[in-house]
Coordinates of C-alpha atoms in Angstrom, one line a residue:
Chain N
X1 CA 26.8 -0.2 -14.9
X2 CA 25.2 2.1 -17.6
X3 CA 27.0 5.8 -17.2
X4 CA 23.9 7.1 -18.3
X5 CA 21.8 5.8 -15.7
X6 CA 23.8 6.7 -12.8
X7 CA 23.5 10.4 -14.1
X8 CA 20.0 9.9 -14.2
X9 CA 19.8 8.4 -10.7
X10 CA 22.7 11.3 -9.4
X11 CA 24.9 8.5 -7.9
X12 CA 28.7 7.7 -8.9
X13 CA 30.3 4.3 -7.4
X14 CA 32.5 6.5 -4.9
X15 CA 29.2 8.5 -3.9
X16 CA 26.3 6.5 -2.7
X17 CA 23.4 7.1 -0.3
X18 CA 23.6 4.0 2.2
X19 CA 20.3 2.6 4.3
X20 CA 18.5 2.5 1.4
X21 CA 16.0 0.0 -0.2
X22 CA 15.6 0.3 -4.1
X23 CA 12.6 -1.3 -5.8
X24 CA 12.8 -2.4 -9.4
X25 CA 9.7 -3.3 -11.1
X26 CA 8.9 -4.5 -14.7
X27 CA 5.6 -4.3 -16.3
X28 CA 5.3 -5.6 -20.2
X29 CA 9.1 -5.6 -20.6
X30 CA 12.1 -7.3 -19.2
X31 CA 13.6 -5.3 -16.3
X32 CA 16.5 -7.7 -15.3
X33 CA 18.8 -4.8 -17.5
X34 CA 18.3 -2.8 -14.2
X35 CA 19.6 -6.0 -12.2
X36 CA 23.2 -6.3 -14.2
X37 CA 23.4 -2.4 -14.0
X38 CA 23.4 -2.6 -9.8
X39 CA 25.1 -5.7 -9.7
X40 CA 28.0 -4.3 -11.7
X41 CA 27.7 -0.7 -10.1
X42 CA 28.0 -2.2 -6.4
X43 CA 30.7 -4.3 -7.2
X44 CA 32.7 -1.5 -8.9
X45 CA 31.8 0.7 -5.9
X46 CA 33.8 -1.6 -3.5
X47 CA 30.7 -3.1 -1.6
X48 CA 30.2 -6.6 -0.6
X49 CA 27.2 -7.9 -2.3
X50 CA 25.1 -11.1 -1.5
X51 CA 23.4 -11.9 -4.6
X52 CA 20.1 -13.9 -4.7
X53 CA 19.8 -15.2 -7.9
X54 CA 16.9 -17.1 -8.4
X55 CA 15.9 -16.8 -12.2
X56 CA 19.2 -17.6 -14.0
X57 CA 22.5 -19.2 -14.1
X58 CA 25.7 -18.0 -12.6
X59 CA 27.4 -18.2 -16.6
X60 CA 24.5 -15.8 -17.5
X61 CA 25.1 -12.9 -14.9
X62 CA 29.0 -13.2 -15.4
X63 CA 29.0 -13.1 -19.2
X64 CA 26.4 -9.9 -18.9
X65 CA 29.0 -8.4 -16.4
X66 CA 32.0 -9.1 -18.2
X67 CA 30.4 -6.7 -20.6
X68 CA 30.2 -4.1 -18.0
X69 CA 33.4 -4.6 -17.0
X70 CA 33.4 -6.9 -14.2
X71 CA 34.3 -10.4 -13.3
X72 CA 32.0 -11.9 -11.4
X73 CA 34.4 -15.1 -10.8
X74 CA 37.1 -12.9 -9.6
X75 CA 34.6 -11.2 -7.3
X76 CA 33.5 -14.3 -6.0
X77 CA 37.0 -15.9 -5.3
X78 CA 38.2 -12.5 -3.6
X79 CA 35.0 -12.9 -1.2
X80 CA 33.4 -9.7 -2.4
X81 CA 30.5 -11.3 -3.8
X82 CA 28.4 -13.9 -2.4
X83 CA 26.2 -16.0 -5.2
X84 CA 23.0 -17.9 -4.6
X85 CA 22.5 -19.8 -7.4
X86 CA 18.9 -20.5 -6.9
X87 CA 18.8 -23.1 -10.1
X88 CA 21.3 -25.1 -8.7
X89 CA 20.6 -24.7 -5.3
X90 CA 17.2 -26.1 -5.6
X91 CA 17.8 -28.9 -7.0
X92 CA 21.0 -29.8 -4.4
X93 CA 18.6 -29.4 -1.7
X94 CA 17.4 -33.1 -2.2
X95 CA 20.5 -34.3 -1.7
X96 CA 21.4 -32.2 1.3
X97 CA 21.0 -33.6 4.9
X98 CA 17.7 -32.6 6.4
X99 CA 18.9 -31.4 9.6
X100 CA 21.1 -28.9 8.3
X101 CA 19.5 -25.8 7.4
X102 CA 19.3 -24.9 3.8
X103 CA 18.8 -21.5 2.1
X104 CA 15.8 -22.5 0.3
X105 CA 14.2 -24.9 3.1
X106 CA 10.8 -23.7 2.2
X107 CA 10.8 -25.6 -0.9
X108 CA 10.9 -29.0 1.2
X109 CA 8.1 -27.8 3.5
X110 CA 4.5 -28.9 2.1
X111 CA 2.5 -26.1 4.0
X112 CA 2.9 -22.6 3.2
X113 CA 6.7 -21.7 4.6
X114 CA 8.7 -18.9 5.7
X115 CA 11.8 -17.7 4.6
X116 CA 13.9 -17.8 7.5
X117 CA 16.4 -19.8 6.4
X118 CA 17.1 -17.6 3.7
X119 CA 17.5 -14.8 5.8
X120 CA 19.9 -16.8 8.0
X121 CA 21.8 -17.2 4.8
X122 CA 21.8 -13.7 3.7
X123 CA 22.5 -12.4 7.4
X124 CA 25.9 -14.8 7.8
X125 CA 27.0 -13.6 4.2
X126 CA 26.8 -10.3 4.9
X127 CA 27.7 -9.6 8.5
X128 CA 31.1 -8.3 9.2
X129 CA 33.7 -10.9 10.4
X130 CA 34.8 -10.7 14.0
X131 CA 37.9 -8.8 13.8
X132 CA 36.1 -6.1 12.2
X133 CA 38.1 -5.1 9.8
X134 CA 37.0 -5.4 6.1
X135 CA 37.9 -4.2 2.9
X136 CA 34.5 -3.4 1.8
X137 CA 32.5 -0.3 2.1
X138 CA 29.3 -1.5 3.2
X139 CA 26.9 -4.8 2.2
X140 CA 24.5 -4.9 -0.4
X141 CA 21.3 -7.1 -0.8
X142 CA 20.4 -8.1 -4.3
X143 CA 17.8 -10.0 -5.3
X144 CA 16.5 -11.5 -8.7
X145 CA 13.5 -12.0 -8.2
X146 CA 11.0 -11.9 -5.6
X147 CA 7.8 -12.6 -7.8
X148 CA 9.6 -16.0 -8.4
X149 CA 9.1 -16.8 -4.7
X150 CA 5.3 -16.3 -5.3
X151 CA 5.3 -18.7 -7.8
X152 CA 7.3 -21.2 -5.6
X153 CA 4.0 -21.2 -3.4
X154 CA 5.2 -18.5 -0.5
X155 CA 2.4 -16.1 0.3
X156 CA 3.1 -12.4 -0.1
X157 CA 3.3 -11.8 3.6
X158 CA 6.1 -14.1 3.9
X159 CA 8.0 -12.3 1.0
X160 CA 7.1 -9.2 2.8
X161 CA 8.3 -10.5 6.3
X162 CA 11.7 -11.8 4.5
X163 CA 12.1 -8.3 3.2
X164 CA 11.6 -6.6 6.5
X165 CA 13.9 -8.6 8.4
X166 CA 16.6 -8.1 5.5
X167 CA 15.8 -4.0 5.6
X168 CA 16.3 -4.4 9.5
X169 CA 19.5 -6.1 9.3
X170 CA 20.9 -4.5 5.9
X171 CA 19.9 -1.1 6.2
X172 CA 19.1 0.0 9.6
X173 CA 21.6 -2.4 11.3
X174 CA 24.8 -2.8 8.8
X175 CA 23.5 0.5 6.9
X176 CA 24.0 -0.9 3.7
X177 CA 21.6 -1.2 0.7
X178 CA 18.8 -3.3 -0.6
X179 CA 17.4 -3.8 -4.3
X180 CA 15.3 -6.4 -5.2
X181 CA 13.6 -6.7 -8.6
X182 CA 9.6 -7.5 -8.9
X183 CA 7.3 -8.3 -11.8
X184 CA 4.3 -6.2 -12.1
X185 CA 1.7 -8.3 -14.0
X186 CA -1.0 -5.7 -14.2
X187 CA -3.2 -8.8 -13.8
X188 CA -6.3 -8.0 -11.7
X189 CA -6.5 -11.8 -11.0
X190 CA -2.9 -11.9 -8.9
X191 CA -3.3 -10.2 -5.8
X192 CA -0.5 -11.6 -4.1
X193 CA 2.0 -9.9 -6.4
X194 CA 0.0 -7.0 -6.2
X195 CA -0.1 -7.0 -2.3
X196 CA 3.7 -7.6 -2.6
X197 CA 4.6 -4.7 -5.4
X198 CA 2.5 -2.3 -3.2
X199 CA 3.9 -3.5 0.3
X200 CA 7.0 -3.0 -0.9
X201 CA 6.6 0.5 -2.5
X202 CA 5.5 1.7 0.3
X203 CA 8.8 0.9 2.0
X204 CA 11.2 1.9 -0.6
X205 CA 13.4 5.2 -1.3
X206 CA 13.6 5.0 -5.1
X207 CA 11.5 2.9 -7.5
X208 CA 12.9 2.3 -10.9
X209 CA 9.9 0.9 -13.1
X210 CA 10.7 -0.2 -16.6
X211 CA 7.7 -0.3 -18.8
X212 CA 6.9 -1.6 -22.2
X213 CA 5.7 0.9 -24.7
X214 CA 1.7 1.2 -25.0
X215 CA 2.2 1.2 -28.7
X216 CA 4.1 -2.0 -28.8
X217 CA 7.3 -3.3 -29.8
X218 CA 9.8 -0.9 -31.6
X219 CA 13.2 -1.7 -33.1
X220 CA 14.7 2.0 -31.8
X221 CA 13.1 2.6 -28.4
X222 CA 12.8 -0.8 -26.3
X223 CA 10.9 0.8 -23.1
X224 CA 10.4 3.6 -20.7
X225 CA 11.8 4.1 -17.3
X226 CA 10.3 6.0 -14.7
X227 CA 12.5 6.9 -11.9
X228 CA 10.4 7.6 -8.6
X229 CA 12.0 9.1 -5.4
X230 CA 9.9 8.6 -2.6
X231 CA 9.8 11.0 0.4
X232 CA 9.5 8.9 3.6
X233 CA 10.5 11.7 5.9
X234 CA 9.4 15.2 6.3
X235 CA 13.0 16.2 6.2
X236 CA 13.9 14.3 2.9
X237 CA 13.6 16.2 -0.4
X238 CA 10.3 16.2 -1.9
X239 CA 8.7 13.6 -4.3
X240 CA 10.4 13.3 -7.9
X241 CA 9.4 11.5 -10.2
X242 CA 11.2 11.3 -14.1
X243 CA 10.4 9.4 -17.0
X244 CA 12.9 8.5 -19.8
X245 CA 12.8 5.9 -22.6
X246 CA 15.6 3.8 -23.7
X247 CA 17.2 1.7 -25.8
X248 CA 19.6 -1.4 -25.0
X249 CA 22.8 -2.2 -26.8
X250 CA 25.3 -4.9 -26.5
X251 CA 27.0 -3.0 -24.0
X252 CA 25.3 0.0 -23.0
X253 CA 21.7 1.3 -22.5
X254 CA 21.3 4.5 -23.8
X255 CA 18.4 6.9 -22.4
X256 CA 16.6 9.7 -24.0
X257 CA 13.7 12.0 -23.2
X258 CA 10.5 10.8 -24.5
X259 CA 10.0 11.2 -28.0
X260 CA 13.5 12.2 -28.6
X261 CA 15.3 8.9 -29.7
X262 CA 18.3 9.6 -32.0
X263 CA 16.4 7.4 -34.8
X264 CA 13.4 9.7 -35.3
X265 CA 15.9 13.3 -34.9
Chain A
X1 CA -7.0 20.8 11.6
X2 CA -4.7 18.6 13.9
X3 CA -7.2 19.9 16.9
X4 CA -10.1 18.7 15.4
X5 CA -8.7 15.4 14.9
X6 CA -7.4 15.1 18.4
X7 CA -10.6 16.8 20.1
X8 CA -12.5 13.1 20.5
X9 CA -11.1 10.0 21.7
X10 CA -11.6 6.6 19.8
X11 CA -10.2 5.4 16.8
X12 CA -8.7 7.4 14.3
X13 CA -7.9 5.8 10.7
X14 CA -5.1 7.6 8.4
X15 CA -5.3 5.9 5.3
X16 CA -2.4 6.5 2.8
X17 CA -1.3 5.2 -0.7
X18 CA 2.0 4.8 -2.4
X19 CA 2.0 8.1 -4.1
X20 CA 1.3 9.9 -1.0
X21 CA 2.7 8.7 2.5
X22 CA 0.8 9.4 5.6
X23 CA 3.3 8.7 8.0
X24 CA 4.4 12.4 8.3
X25 CA 1.1 13.2 9.5
X26 CA 0.8 10.4 12.0
X27 CA 4.2 12.1 13.4
X28 CA 2.8 15.3 13.5
X29 CA -0.3 14.0 15.2
X30 CA 1.8 12.7 17.8
X31 CA 4.2 15.6 18.4
X32 CA 1.0 17.7 18.9
X33 CA -0.5 15.5 21.6
X34 CA 2.9 15.4 23.1
X35 CA 2.6 19.0 23.4
X36 CA -0.2 19.1 25.0
X37 CA 1.0 16.7 27.9
X38 CA -0.4 13.3 26.9
X39 CA 1.8 9.9 27.0
X40 CA 1.9 8.2 23.7
X41 CA 2.9 4.8 23.0
X42 CA 3.9 3.9 19.5
X43 CA 3.8 0.2 18.1
X44 CA 6.1 0.5 15.3
X45 CA 6.3 -2.3 12.9
X46 CA 7.4 -0.9 9.5
X47 CA 10.1 1.4 10.3
X48 CA 13.2 1.2 12.7
X49 CA 12.7 3.3 15.9
X50 CA 15.8 5.6 14.8
X51 CA 13.8 6.6 12.0
X52 CA 10.6 7.1 13.7
X53 CA 11.8 9.4 16.4
X54 CA 13.5 11.4 13.6
X55 CA 12.4 15.0 13.6
X56 CA 11.1 14.6 17.2
X57 CA 12.7 17.1 19.6
X58 CA 14.2 15.7 23.2
X59 CA 11.2 16.9 25.0
X60 CA 8.7 14.8 22.6
X61 CA 10.7 12.0 22.3
X62 CA 10.7 11.6 26.4
X63 CA 6.9 11.1 26.1
X64 CA 7.0 8.7 23.2
X65 CA 7.1 4.8 24.3
X66 CA 8.3 2.9 21.2
X67 CA 7.1 -0.5 21.0
X68 CA 9.6 -2.4 18.4
X69 CA 7.9 -4.7 16.7
X70 CA 10.4 -4.1 13.6
X71 CA 13.6 -5.8 14.6
X72 CA 12.3 -9.1 15.2
X73 CA 8.8 -9.8 15.1
X74 CA 8.5 -13.3 14.2
X75 CA 11.4 -14.5 16.7
X76 CA 13.7 -15.7 13.7
X77 CA 17.2 -13.9 15.6
X78 CA 16.8 -16.0 18.6
X79 CA 19.1 -13.4 20.2
X80 CA 16.4 -12.3 22.9
X81 CA 15.7 -9.1 21.5
X82 CA 12.3 -10.0 20.0
X83 CA 9.2 -9.5 21.7
X84 CA 8.4 -12.4 23.2
X85 CA 4.5 -12.1 22.9
X86 CA 4.4 -10.8 19.7
X87 CA 2.2 -8.4 18.2
X88 CA -1.0 -9.4 19.7
X89 CA 0.3 -9.8 23.1
X90 CA 1.8 -6.2 22.6
X91 CA -1.4 -4.9 22.1
X92 CA -3.4 -6.5 24.8
X93 CA -0.6 -5.1 27.2
X94 CA -1.5 -1.7 26.1
X95 CA -5.1 -2.5 26.6
X96 CA -4.7 -3.0 29.9
X97 CA -2.0 -0.1 30.9
X98 CA -2.5 1.5 34.0
X99 CA -0.6 5.0 33.7
X100 CA -3.2 7.4 34.4
X101 CA -4.1 10.7 32.6
X102 CA -5.0 10.9 28.5
X103 CA -2.8 8.6 26.4
X104 CA -2.4 8.0 22.6
X105 CA -1.4 5.2 21.0
X106 CA -0.3 5.0 17.4
X107 CA -0.3 1.8 15.7
X108 CA 2.2 2.2 12.5
X109 CA 0.6 0.5 10.9
X110 CA -2.6 -1.5 11.0
X111 CA -2.0 -2.9 7.6
X112 CA 1.1 -4.7 9.3
X113 CA -1.3 -5.9 11.8
X114 CA -3.9 -6.8 9.2
X115 CA -1.2 -9.0 7.5
X116 CA -0.2 -11.0 10.6
X117 CA -3.5 -11.2 12.7
X118 CA -6.8 -12.5 11.8
X119 CA -9.3 -9.5 10.9
X120 CA -11.4 -10.0 13.5
X121 CA -9.4 -10.3 16.3
X122 CA -7.8 -7.4 15.3
X123 CA -10.9 -5.2 15.2
X124 CA -11.7 -6.7 18.5
X125 CA -8.6 -5.7 20.1
X126 CA -8.6 -2.2 18.5
X127 CA -12.5 -1.9 20.0
X128 CA -11.3 -2.8 23.2
X129 CA -8.4 -0.1 23.0
X130 CA -10.3 2.4 22.1
X131 CA -12.5 2.1 24.7
X132 CA -12.0 5.0 27.5
X133 CA -10.6 3.8 30.6
X134 CA -11.8 4.7 34.0
X135 CA -9.0 5.6 36.4
X136 CA -8.9 4.0 39.7
X137 CA -8.7 7.4 41.7
X138 CA -11.3 9.0 43.8
X139 CA -12.8 11.2 41.0
X140 CA -13.2 8.1 39.1
X141 CA -12.3 10.0 35.8
X142 CA -12.7 8.6 32.5
X143 CA -9.3 9.1 30.6
X144 CA -9.6 9.7 27.0
X145 CA -7.6 7.0 24.8
X146 CA -6.8 8.1 21.0
X147 CA -5.8 5.3 19.0
X148 CA -4.2 6.8 15.7
X149 CA -4.1 4.2 13.2
X150 CA -1.8 4.5 9.9
X151 CA -3.5 2.3 7.3
X152 CA -2.1 1.6 3.5
X153 CA -4.9 1.8 1.2
X154 CA -3.7 -0.4 -1.8
X155 CA -3.2 -3.5 0.5
X156 CA -6.3 -4.5 1.3
X157 CA -9.9 -6.0 0.2
X158 CA -12.9 -4.2 0.8
X159 CA -13.9 -6.6 3.5
X160 CA -11.1 -5.2 6.1
X161 CA -11.1 -1.9 5.0
X162 CA -15.0 -1.9 5.6
X163 CA -14.8 -3.5 9.0
X164 CA -12.0 -1.0 9.7
X165 CA -13.8 2.1 8.9
X166 CA -17.0 0.9 10.7
X167 CA -14.9 0.9 13.8
X168 CA -13.1 4.6 13.1
X169 CA -14.4 7.5 14.7
X170 CA -12.4 9.9 12.2
X171 CA -11.3 9.0 8.9
X172 CA -8.5 10.7 7.2
X173 CA -7.4 9.8 3.7
X174 CA -4.3 11.8 2.6
X175 CA -3.5 12.0 -1.2
X176 CA -1.5 14.4 -3.2
X177 CA -1.4 16.3 -6.4
X178 CA 1.1 18.2 -8.0
X179 CA 3.4 18.3 -4.9
X180 CA 0.3 19.5 -2.9
X181 CA -0.9 17.0 -0.1
X182 CA -4.7 17.1 0.6
X183 CA -6.4 15.4 3.6
X184 CA -10.0 14.8 3.3
X185 CA -11.6 14.3 6.8
X186 CA -14.5 12.3 7.7
X187 CA -15.9 12.6 11.2
X188 CA -18.2 10.1 12.7
X189 CA -19.6 11.3 16.0
X190 CA -22.5 9.4 18.0
X191 CA -25.7 10.3 17.5
X192 CA -24.8 13.3 14.8
X193 CA -24.4 13.3 11.2
X194 CA -21.3 12.5 9.5
X195 CA -19.5 15.4 8.2
X196 CA -16.5 16.2 6.0
X197 CA -13.7 18.4 5.7
X198 CA -10.8 18.8 3.1
X199 CA -7.6 20.6 4.0
X200 CA -4.9 21.4 1.6
X201 CA -1.5 21.3 3.8
X202 CA 2.1 20.5 3.8
X203 CA 4.5 19.2 6.7
X204 CA 7.4 21.2 7.6
X205 CA 10.7 19.3 8.7
X206 CA 10.0 20.0 12.4
X207 CA 6.9 18.3 11.8
X208 CA 4.5 21.2 12.4
X209 CA 1.4 21.4 9.5
X210 CA 1.3 24.3 7.4
X211 CA -2.4 24.7 6.2
X212 CA -3.0 26.3 3.2
X213 CA -6.5 26.3 2.7
X214 CA -9.9 24.9 3.8
X215 CA -12.1 24.1 1.1
X216 CA -15.6 24.2 1.8
X217 CA -18.0 21.6 2.8
X218 CA -20.1 19.9 0.0
X219 CA -22.9 21.6 1.1
X220 CA -21.7 25.2 0.9
X221 CA -20.4 25.1 -2.6
X222 CA -21.8 27.6 -4.9
X223 CA -21.2 28.6 -8.6
X224 CA -19.8 32.0 -8.6
X225 CA -22.5 34.0 -10.7
X226 CA -20.2 37.1 -11.0
X227 CA -17.7 36.5 -14.2
X228 CA -16.0 39.5 -15.1
X229 CA -16.5 40.3 -18.9
X230 CA -13.4 40.4 -20.7
X231 CA -13.0 42.7 -23.5
X232 CA -10.9 40.4 -26.0
X233 CA -10.3 43.5 -28.3
X234 CA -8.1 45.5 -25.6
X235 CA -4.2 45.6 -26.1
X236 CA -4.4 44.2 -29.4
X237 CA -1.5 45.2 -32.2
X238 CA -3.9 44.9 -35.0
X239 CA -7.1 46.8 -35.6
X240 CA -10.2 44.5 -34.9
X241 CA -13.1 47.6 -35.7
X242 CA -14.2 49.1 -39.2
X243 CA -15.1 52.2 -39.5
X244 CA -18.4 53.5 -41.0
X245 CA -17.1 53.5 -44.4
X246 CA -15.6 50.5 -44.2
X247 CA -18.8 48.9 -43.0
X248 CA -20.9 50.5 -45.7
X249 CA -18.2 48.9 -48.4
X250 CA -18.1 45.6 -46.7
X251 CA -22.4 45.2 -46.8
X252 CA -22.6 46.0 -50.2
X253 CA -19.8 43.6 -51.4
X254 CA -21.4 40.7 -53.2
X255 CA -19.6 37.2 -52.2
X256 CA -18.2 35.5 -55.9
X257 CA -19.9 32.3 -55.0
X258 CA -23.4 33.3 -53.4
X259 CA -26.1 33.3 -56.0
X260 CA -28.3 36.0 -55.9
X261 CA -31.0 37.5 -58.2
X262 CA -28.7 40.0 -59.8
X263 CA -26.1 37.6 -60.6
X264 CA -28.7 35.3 -62.3
X265 CA -29.8 38.2 -64.3
X266 CA -26.2 39.2 -65.2
X267 CA -25.9 35.2 -66.4
X268 CA -28.7 34.4 -68.3
X269 CA -29.2 37.9 -70.1
X270 CA -27.5 37.8 -73.7
X271 CA -25.4 41.0 -74.3
X272 CA -26.5 43.1 -77.6
X273 CA -24.5 41.6 -80.6
X274 CA -24.3 38.2 -79.2
X275 CA -25.1 35.6 -81.5
X276 CA -26.7 32.8 -80.3
X277 CA -24.9 29.8 -80.1
X278 CA -25.8 26.1 -81.4
X279 CA -24.7 22.7 -80.6
X280 CA -24.4 20.4 -83.6
X281 CA -24.5 16.8 -82.7
X282 CA -23.1 13.7 -84.6
X283 CA -24.5 10.4 -83.6
X284 CA -21.9 7.8 -83.8
X285 CA -22.5 4.2 -85.0
X286 CA -23.0 3.1 -81.3
X287 CA -24.6 6.1 -79.8
X288 CA -28.2 4.6 -78.8
X289 CA -30.3 8.0 -79.8
X290 CA -33.3 7.5 -77.6
X291 CA -35.6 10.4 -78.1
X292 CA -37.9 9.3 -75.0
X293 CA -36.8 11.8 -72.1
X294 CA -35.9 9.1 -69.2
X295 CA -36.9 11.3 -66.7
X296 CA -40.9 11.4 -67.8
X297 CA -41.8 8.7 -65.6
X298 CA -40.8 10.9 -62.6
X299 CA -43.6 12.8 -61.0
X300 CA -41.8 15.6 -59.9

């Protein structure tokens, strides 16, 4: 987790809000550093994490997490982390008996499918065991990323339905959090991605948007992060939006106000 | 503003966007209807019942019937909590309701229904829903039915948006700028001209509406002819005025680079005792001395 990002968001591992949906999106840059931040943040906060990782392998996330002070292997062995490795699992599906449900069952269906089996996997991973005693604080679902599901042939409505079920179970029933990454291509032709992004934005309490600089690549400033707190209830605090620029280093990401990069001061 | 929105029956579309959410206004309208004594049916698809009822007092909550399509709309849980007939069935049941008295139906949201039902079916059902029902009493009163629909603008193309617009008697577009929220309302009454109104407002935590200002209708806008003249030289720490002597001195000053006739005479006139000056020119071997005037052929 990046301490500076925690300061900007006003959260610590010991005190976070529960029952919230956080939407991460990136445009013209790679926003995966936000995924690594939230993964290590919630593991350090002693939460049970279900990580649906469709983009990279387990060892990739493990290497980055070790730089941030968390061991994914240890967390998985202790039962704190449930890791669905999409790259490996999607190949396994062909050697899987057809009758048994597989989380990525939709890959097998010829017509536009739904994510019911993935939702069942998430539900079974995060629901508390029958004894009721759990050493973990609250459950967290992390998805990296949802745009891949659109590329695999699902429709935006199917992904939105999956997210609604996850919200109903994880946020409302189990009082946990959901964090999901969606790419923003800003492509007028990709209507499905636009529907997914806007549809999820309407449900989110917090939107973190990593954008590349409008002027192009820069050695000292890797991009711009826009933080938007959405006011979903009249009782909640007002809408607030902040913008910072950032630079990704080996073990840390430093944030600074626009135009105040240490390299030019 | 709320009274004018609730005055007539039919479909009221609340259009919101990511920047400015419209659910608070929907809840404020529901509260106003409930305080008038109406029965409210809410078709909740996007938020949980708990979250939706937040902010309503117990007297209002007792008048709100929540049909839950959020927890398990597609029957994935198989735990018996799902609504068996699905969203379309629930809508049709609402059409056939037999409770007496005026009723308000809130759809949260129409966008969700558009994603899960064909547009034509939804439009037909909405039309049937917003027809006034005839109560079966001896008076055979026609009961007002009001349908409040929340619609997220960015999610739909122009086709479905246009179809829903034609169905609606009132369209409210909510937008926000710098912490202020505005509602642009389009009223479509049968056999009357369409009218616009714009209001600036904010919704308080107890779901009452704090109206700031009503902007004039488009036809009433006049530019303000009386602009007060402000003298910029008042309250300055330095003096911008000229006294008479200073003005005269300024007017008599000749500028250094301005060529006036006096300057010309001063330059051209040779002072007494000044010898004339000659230029002696010794041409080099390379110089091409041409006695002809190269400008001779110019006709100036």
